[in-house]
PDB file of N, CA and C in Angstrom:
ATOM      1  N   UNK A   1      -9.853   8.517 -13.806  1.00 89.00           N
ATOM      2  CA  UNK A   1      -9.423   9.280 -12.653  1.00 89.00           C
ATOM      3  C   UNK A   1      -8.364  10.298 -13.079  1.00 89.00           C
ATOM      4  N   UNK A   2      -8.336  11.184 -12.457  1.00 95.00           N
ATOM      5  CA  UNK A   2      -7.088  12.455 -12.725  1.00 95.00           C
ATOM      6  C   UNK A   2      -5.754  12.122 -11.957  1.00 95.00           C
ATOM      7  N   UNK A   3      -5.065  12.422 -12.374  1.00 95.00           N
ATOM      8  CA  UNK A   3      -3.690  12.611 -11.679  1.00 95.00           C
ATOM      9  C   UNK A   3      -3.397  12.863 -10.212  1.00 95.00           C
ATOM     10  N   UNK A   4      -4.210  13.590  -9.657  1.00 95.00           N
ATOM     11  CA  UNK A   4      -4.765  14.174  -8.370  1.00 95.00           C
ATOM     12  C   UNK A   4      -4.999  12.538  -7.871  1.00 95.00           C
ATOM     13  N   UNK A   5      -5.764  12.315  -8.386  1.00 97.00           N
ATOM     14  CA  UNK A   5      -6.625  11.383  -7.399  1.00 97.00           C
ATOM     15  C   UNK A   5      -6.028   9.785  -7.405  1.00 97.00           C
ATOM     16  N   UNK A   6      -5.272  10.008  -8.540  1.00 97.00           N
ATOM     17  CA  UNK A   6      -4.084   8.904  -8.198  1.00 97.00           C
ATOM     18  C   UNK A   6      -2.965   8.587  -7.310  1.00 97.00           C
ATOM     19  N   UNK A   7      -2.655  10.041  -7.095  1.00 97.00           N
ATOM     20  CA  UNK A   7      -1.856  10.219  -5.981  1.00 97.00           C
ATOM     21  C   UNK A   7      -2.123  10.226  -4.774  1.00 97.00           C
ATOM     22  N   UNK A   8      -3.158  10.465  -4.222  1.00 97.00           N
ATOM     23  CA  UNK A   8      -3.808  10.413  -3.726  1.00 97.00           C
ATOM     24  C   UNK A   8      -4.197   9.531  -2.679  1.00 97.00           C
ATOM     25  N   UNK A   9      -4.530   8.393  -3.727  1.00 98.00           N
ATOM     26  CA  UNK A   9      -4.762   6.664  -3.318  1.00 98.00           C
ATOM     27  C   UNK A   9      -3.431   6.078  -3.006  1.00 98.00           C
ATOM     28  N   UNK A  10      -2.073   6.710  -3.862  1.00 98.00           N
ATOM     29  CA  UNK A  10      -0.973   6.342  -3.650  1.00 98.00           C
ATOM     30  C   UNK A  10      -0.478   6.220  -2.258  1.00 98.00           C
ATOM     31  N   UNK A  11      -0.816   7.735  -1.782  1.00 98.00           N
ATOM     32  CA  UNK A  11      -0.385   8.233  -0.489  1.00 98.00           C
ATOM     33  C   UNK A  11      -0.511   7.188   0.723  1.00 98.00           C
ATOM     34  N   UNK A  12      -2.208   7.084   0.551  1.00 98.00           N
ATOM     35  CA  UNK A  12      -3.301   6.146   1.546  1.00 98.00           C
ATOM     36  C   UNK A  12      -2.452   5.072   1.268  1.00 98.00           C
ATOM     37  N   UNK A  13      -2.321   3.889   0.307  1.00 97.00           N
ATOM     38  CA  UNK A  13      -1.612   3.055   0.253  1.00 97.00           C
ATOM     39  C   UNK A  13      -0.848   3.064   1.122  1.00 97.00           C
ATOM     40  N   UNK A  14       0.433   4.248   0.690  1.00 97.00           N
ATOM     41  CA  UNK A  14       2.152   4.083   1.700  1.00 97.00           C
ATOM     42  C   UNK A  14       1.498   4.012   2.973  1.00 97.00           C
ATOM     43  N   UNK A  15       0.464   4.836   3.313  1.00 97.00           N
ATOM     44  CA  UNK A  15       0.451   4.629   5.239  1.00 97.00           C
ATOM     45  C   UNK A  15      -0.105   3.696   5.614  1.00 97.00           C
ATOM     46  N   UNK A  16      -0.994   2.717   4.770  1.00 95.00           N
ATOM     47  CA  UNK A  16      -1.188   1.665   5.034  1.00 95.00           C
ATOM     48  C   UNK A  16      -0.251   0.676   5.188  1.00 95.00           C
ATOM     49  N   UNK A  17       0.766   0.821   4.353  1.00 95.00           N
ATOM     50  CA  UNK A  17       1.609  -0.170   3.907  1.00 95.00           C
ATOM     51  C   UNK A  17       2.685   0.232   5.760  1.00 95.00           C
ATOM     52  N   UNK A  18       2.923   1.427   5.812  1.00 95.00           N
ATOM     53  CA  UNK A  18       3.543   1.961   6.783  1.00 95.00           C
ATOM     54  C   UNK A  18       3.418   1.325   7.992  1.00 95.00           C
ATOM     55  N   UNK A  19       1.759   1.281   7.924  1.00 94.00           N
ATOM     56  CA  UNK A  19       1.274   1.002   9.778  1.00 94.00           C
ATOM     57  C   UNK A  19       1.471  -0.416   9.394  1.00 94.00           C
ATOM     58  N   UNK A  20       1.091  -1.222   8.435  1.00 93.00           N
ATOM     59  CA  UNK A  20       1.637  -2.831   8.892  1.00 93.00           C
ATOM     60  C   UNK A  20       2.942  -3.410   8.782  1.00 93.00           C
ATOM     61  N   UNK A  21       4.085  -2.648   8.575  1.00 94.00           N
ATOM     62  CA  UNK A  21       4.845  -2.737   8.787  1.00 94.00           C
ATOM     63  C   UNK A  21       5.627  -2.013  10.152  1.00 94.00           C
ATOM     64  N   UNK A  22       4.956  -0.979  10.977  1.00 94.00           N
ATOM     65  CA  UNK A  22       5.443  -0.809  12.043  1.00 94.00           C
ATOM     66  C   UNK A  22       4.519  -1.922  12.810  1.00 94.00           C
ATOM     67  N   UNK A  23       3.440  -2.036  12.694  1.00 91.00           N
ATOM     68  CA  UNK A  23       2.276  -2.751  14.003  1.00 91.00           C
ATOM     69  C   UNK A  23       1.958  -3.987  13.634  1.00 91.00           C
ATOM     70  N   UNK A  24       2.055  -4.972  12.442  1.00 89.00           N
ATOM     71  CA  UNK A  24       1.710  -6.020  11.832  1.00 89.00           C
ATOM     72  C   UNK A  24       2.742  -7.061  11.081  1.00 89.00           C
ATOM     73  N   UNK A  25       4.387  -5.878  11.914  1.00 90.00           N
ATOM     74  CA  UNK A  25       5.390  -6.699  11.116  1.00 90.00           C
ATOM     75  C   UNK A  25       5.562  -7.137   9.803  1.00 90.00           C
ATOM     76  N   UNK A  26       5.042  -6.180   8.826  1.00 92.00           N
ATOM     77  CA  UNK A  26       4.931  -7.141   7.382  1.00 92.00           C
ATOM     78  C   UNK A  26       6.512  -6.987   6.982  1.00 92.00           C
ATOM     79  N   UNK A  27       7.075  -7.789   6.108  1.00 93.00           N
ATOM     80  CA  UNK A  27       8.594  -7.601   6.209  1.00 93.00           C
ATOM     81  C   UNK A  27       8.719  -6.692   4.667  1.00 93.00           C
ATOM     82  N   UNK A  28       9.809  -6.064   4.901  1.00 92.00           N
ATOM     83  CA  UNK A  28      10.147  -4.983   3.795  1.00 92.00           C
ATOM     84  C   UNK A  28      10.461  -5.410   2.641  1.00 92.00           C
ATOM     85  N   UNK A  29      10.816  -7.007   2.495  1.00 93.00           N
ATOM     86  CA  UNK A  29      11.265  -7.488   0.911  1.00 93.00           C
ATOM     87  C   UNK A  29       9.602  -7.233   0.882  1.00 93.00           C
ATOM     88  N   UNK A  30       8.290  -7.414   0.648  1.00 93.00           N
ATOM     89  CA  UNK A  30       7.056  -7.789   0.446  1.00 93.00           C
ATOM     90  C   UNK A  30       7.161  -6.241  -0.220  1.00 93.00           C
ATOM     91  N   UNK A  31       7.768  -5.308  -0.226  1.00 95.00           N
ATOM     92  CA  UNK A  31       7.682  -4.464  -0.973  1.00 95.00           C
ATOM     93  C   UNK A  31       8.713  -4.195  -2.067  1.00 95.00           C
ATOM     94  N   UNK A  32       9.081  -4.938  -2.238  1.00 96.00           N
ATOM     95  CA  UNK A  32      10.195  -4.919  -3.576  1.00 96.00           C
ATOM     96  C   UNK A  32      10.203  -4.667  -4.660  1.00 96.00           C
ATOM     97  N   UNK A  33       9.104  -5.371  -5.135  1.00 96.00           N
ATOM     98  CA  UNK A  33       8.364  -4.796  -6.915  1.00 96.00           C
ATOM     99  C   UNK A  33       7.973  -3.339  -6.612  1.00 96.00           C
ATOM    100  N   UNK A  34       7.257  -2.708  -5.512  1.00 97.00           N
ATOM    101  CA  UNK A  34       6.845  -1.346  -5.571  1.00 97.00           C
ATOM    102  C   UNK A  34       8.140  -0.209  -5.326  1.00 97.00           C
ATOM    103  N   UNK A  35       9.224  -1.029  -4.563  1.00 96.00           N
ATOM    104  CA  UNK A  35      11.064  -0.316  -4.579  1.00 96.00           C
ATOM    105  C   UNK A  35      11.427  -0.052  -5.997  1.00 96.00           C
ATOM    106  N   UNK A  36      11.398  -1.253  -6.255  1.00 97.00           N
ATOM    107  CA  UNK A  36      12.305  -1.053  -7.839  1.00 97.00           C
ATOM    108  C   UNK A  36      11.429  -0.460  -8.401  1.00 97.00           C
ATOM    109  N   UNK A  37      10.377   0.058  -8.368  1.00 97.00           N
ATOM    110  CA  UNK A  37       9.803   1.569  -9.534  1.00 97.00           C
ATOM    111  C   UNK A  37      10.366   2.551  -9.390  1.00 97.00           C
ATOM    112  N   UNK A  38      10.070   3.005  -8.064  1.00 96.00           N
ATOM    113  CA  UNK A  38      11.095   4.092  -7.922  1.00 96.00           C
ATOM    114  C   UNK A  38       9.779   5.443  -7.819  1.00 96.00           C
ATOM    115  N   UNK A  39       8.793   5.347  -7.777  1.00 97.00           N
ATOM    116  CA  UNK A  39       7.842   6.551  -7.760  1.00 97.00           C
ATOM    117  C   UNK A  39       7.183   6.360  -6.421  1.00 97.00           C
ATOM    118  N   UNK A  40       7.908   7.493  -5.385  1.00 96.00           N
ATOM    119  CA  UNK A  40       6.747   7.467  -4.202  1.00 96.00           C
ATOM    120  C   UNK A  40       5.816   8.387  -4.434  1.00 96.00           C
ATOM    121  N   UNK A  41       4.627   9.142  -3.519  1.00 96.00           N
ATOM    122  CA  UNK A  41       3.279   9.585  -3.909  1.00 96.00           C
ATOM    123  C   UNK A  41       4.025  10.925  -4.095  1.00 96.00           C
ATOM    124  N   UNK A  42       5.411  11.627  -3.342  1.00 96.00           N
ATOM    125  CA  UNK A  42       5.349  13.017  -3.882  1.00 96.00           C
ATOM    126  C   UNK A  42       6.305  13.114  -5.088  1.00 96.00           C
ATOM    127  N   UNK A  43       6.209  12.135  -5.806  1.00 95.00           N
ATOM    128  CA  UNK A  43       6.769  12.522  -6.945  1.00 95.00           C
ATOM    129  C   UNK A  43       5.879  12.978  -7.842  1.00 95.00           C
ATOM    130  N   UNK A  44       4.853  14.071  -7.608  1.00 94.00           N
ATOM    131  CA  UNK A  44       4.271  14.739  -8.310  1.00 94.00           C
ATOM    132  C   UNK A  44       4.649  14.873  -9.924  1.00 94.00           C
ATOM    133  N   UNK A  45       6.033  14.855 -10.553  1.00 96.00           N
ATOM    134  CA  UNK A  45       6.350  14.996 -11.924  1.00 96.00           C
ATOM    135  C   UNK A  45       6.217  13.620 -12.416  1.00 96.00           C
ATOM    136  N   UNK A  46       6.120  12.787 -11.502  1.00 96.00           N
ATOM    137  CA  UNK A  46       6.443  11.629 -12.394  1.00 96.00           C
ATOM    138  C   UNK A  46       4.604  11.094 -12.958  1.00 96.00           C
ATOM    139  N   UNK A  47       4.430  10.617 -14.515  1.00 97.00           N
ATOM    140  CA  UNK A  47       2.970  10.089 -14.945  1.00 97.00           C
ATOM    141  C   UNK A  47       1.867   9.553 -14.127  1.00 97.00           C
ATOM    142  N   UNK A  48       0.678  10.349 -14.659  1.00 97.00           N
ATOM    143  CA  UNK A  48      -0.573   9.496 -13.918  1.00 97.00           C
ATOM    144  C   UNK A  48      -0.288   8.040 -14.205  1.00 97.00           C
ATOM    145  N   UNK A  49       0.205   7.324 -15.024  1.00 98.00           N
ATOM    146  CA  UNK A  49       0.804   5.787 -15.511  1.00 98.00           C
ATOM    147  C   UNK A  49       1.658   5.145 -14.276  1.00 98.00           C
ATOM    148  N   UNK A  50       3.044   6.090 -13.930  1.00 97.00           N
ATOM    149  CA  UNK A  50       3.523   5.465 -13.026  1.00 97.00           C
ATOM    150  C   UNK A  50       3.101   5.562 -11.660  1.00 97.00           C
ATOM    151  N   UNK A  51       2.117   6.574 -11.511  1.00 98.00           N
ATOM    152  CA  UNK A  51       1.180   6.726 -10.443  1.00 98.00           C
ATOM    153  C   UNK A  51       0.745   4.955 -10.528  1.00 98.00           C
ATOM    154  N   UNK A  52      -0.217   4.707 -11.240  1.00 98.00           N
ATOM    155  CA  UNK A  52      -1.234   3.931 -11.444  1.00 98.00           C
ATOM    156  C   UNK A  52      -0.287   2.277 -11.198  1.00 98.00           C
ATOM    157  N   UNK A  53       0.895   2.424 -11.339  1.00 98.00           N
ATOM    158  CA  UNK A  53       1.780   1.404 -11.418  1.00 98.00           C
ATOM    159  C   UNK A  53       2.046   0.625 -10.102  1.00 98.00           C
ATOM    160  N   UNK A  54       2.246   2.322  -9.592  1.00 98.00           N
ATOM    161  CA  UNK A  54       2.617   2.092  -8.041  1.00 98.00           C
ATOM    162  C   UNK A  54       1.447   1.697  -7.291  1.00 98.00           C
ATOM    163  N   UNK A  55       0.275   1.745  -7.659  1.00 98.00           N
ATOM    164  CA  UNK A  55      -0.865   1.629  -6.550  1.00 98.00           C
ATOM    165  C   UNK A  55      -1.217  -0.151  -6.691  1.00 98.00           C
ATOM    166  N   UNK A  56      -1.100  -0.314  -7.965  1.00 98.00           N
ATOM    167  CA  UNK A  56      -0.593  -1.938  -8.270  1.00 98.00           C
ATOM    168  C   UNK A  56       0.238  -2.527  -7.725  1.00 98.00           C
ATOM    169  N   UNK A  57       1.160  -2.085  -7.980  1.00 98.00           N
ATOM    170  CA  UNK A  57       2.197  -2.619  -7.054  1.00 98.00           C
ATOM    171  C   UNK A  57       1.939  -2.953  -5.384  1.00 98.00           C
ATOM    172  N   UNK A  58       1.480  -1.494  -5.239  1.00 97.00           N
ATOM    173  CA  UNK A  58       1.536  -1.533  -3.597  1.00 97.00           C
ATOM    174  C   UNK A  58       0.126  -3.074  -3.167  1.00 97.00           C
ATOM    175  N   UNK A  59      -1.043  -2.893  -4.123  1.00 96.00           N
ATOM    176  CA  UNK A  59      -1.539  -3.695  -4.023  1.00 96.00           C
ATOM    177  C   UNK A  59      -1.725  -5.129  -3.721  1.00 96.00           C
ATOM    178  N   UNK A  60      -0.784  -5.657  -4.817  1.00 96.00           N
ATOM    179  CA  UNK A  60      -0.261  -6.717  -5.509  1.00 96.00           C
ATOM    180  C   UNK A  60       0.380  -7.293  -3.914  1.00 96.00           C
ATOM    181  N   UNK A  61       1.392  -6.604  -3.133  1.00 95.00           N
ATOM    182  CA  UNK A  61       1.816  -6.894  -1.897  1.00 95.00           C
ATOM    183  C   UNK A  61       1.240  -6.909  -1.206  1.00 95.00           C
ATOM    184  N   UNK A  62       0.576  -5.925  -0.605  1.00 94.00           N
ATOM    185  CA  UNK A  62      -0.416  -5.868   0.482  1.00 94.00           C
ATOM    186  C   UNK A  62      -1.158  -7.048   0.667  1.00 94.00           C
ATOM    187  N   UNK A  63      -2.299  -6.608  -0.301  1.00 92.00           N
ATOM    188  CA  UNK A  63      -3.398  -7.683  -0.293  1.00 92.00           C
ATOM    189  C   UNK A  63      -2.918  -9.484  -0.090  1.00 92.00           C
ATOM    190  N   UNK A  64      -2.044  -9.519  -0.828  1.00 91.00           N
ATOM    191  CA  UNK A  64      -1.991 -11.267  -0.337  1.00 91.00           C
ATOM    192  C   UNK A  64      -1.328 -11.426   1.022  1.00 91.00           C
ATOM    193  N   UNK A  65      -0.339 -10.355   1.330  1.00 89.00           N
ATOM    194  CA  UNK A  65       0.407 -10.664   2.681  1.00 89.00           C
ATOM    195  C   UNK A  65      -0.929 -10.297   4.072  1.00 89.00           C
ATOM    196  N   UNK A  66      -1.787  -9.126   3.690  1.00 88.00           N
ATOM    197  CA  UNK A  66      -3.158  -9.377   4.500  1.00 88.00           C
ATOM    198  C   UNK A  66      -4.048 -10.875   5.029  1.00 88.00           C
ATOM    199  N   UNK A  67      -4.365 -11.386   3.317  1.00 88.00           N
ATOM    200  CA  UNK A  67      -4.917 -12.750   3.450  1.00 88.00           C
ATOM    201  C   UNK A  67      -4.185 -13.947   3.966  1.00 88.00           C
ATOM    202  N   UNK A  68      -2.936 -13.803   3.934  1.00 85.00           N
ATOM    203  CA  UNK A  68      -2.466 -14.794   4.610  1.00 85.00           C
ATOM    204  C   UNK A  68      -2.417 -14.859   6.204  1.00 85.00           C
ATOM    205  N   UNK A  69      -2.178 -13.303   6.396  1.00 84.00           N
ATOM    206  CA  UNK A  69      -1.713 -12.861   7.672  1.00 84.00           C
ATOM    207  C   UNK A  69      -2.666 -12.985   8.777  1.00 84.00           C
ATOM    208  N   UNK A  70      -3.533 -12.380   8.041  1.00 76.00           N
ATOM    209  CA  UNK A  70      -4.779 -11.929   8.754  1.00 76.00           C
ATOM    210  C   UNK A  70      -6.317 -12.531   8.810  1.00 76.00           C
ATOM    211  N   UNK A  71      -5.896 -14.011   8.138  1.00 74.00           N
ATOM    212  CA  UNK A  71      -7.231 -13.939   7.492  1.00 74.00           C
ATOM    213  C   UNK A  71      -7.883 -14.787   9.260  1.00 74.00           C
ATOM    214  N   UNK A  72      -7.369 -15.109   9.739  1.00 75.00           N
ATOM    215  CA  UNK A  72      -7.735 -16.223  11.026  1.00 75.00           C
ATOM    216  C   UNK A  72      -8.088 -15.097  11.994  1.00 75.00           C
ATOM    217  N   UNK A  73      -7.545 -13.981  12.095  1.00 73.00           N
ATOM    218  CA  UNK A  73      -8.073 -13.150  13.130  1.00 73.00           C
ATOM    219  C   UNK A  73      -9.460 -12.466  13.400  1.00 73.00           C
ATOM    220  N   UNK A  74      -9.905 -12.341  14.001  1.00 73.00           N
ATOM    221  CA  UNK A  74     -11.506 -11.787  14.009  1.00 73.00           C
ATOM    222  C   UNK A  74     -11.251 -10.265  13.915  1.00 73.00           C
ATOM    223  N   UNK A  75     -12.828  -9.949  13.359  1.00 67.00           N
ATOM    224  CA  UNK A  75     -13.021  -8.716  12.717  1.00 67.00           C
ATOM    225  C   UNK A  75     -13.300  -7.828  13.916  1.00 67.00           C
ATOM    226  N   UNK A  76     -12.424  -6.371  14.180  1.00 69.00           N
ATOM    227  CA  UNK A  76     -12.635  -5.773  15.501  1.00 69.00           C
ATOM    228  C   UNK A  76     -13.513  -4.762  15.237  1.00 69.00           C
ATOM    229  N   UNK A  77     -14.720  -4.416  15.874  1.00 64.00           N
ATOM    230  CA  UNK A  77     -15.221  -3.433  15.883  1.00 64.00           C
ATOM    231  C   UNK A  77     -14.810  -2.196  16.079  1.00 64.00           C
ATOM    232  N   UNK A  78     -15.047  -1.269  15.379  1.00 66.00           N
ATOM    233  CA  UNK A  78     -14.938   0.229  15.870  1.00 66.00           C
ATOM    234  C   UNK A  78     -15.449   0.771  16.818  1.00 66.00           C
ATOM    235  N   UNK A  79     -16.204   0.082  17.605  1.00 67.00           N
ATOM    236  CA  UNK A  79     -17.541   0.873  18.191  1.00 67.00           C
ATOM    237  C   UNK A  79     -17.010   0.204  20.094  1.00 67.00           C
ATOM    238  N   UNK A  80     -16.140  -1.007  19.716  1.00 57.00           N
ATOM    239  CA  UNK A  80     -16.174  -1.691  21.105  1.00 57.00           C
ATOM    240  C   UNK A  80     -15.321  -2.786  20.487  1.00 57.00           C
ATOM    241  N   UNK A  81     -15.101  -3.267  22.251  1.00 55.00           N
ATOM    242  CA  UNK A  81     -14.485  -4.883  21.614  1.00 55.00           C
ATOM    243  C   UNK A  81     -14.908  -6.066  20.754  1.00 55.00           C
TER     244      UNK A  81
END
């Protein structure tokens, strides 16, 4: 992937990470390993590497605080209730 498109995914990440923490309550330590890097998506100067770091990171949090969170709730359609 290019540099572009790392950032990219970065971005999508933060607003993901964003909306479950305004609407899903996820708590802000759950992002701690992705704090202490220190690269948000417009740090354009900083490496496709620490790009790639951060999307791990953001991952690494997300995803398990999802499965725990979420895993009992039913799947909502787009289309209807």
């Amino acid at each position: 992937m290019r540099k572009k498109e790392y950032i990219h995914i970065h971005a999508l990440l933060v607003e993901v990470t964003r909306h479950l923490m305004e609407n899903e309550e996820m708590p802000a330590e759950t992002l701690s390993t992705y704090d202490a890097l220190g690269t948000p998506p417009s740090g354009i100067h900083k490496s496709k590497q620490k790009h790639a770091e951060a999307i791990t990171a953001l991952n690494d949090a997300i995803g398990p605080w999802l499965e725990h969170t979420c895993a009992d709730r039913p799947v909502r359609s787009r289309n209807g209730p």
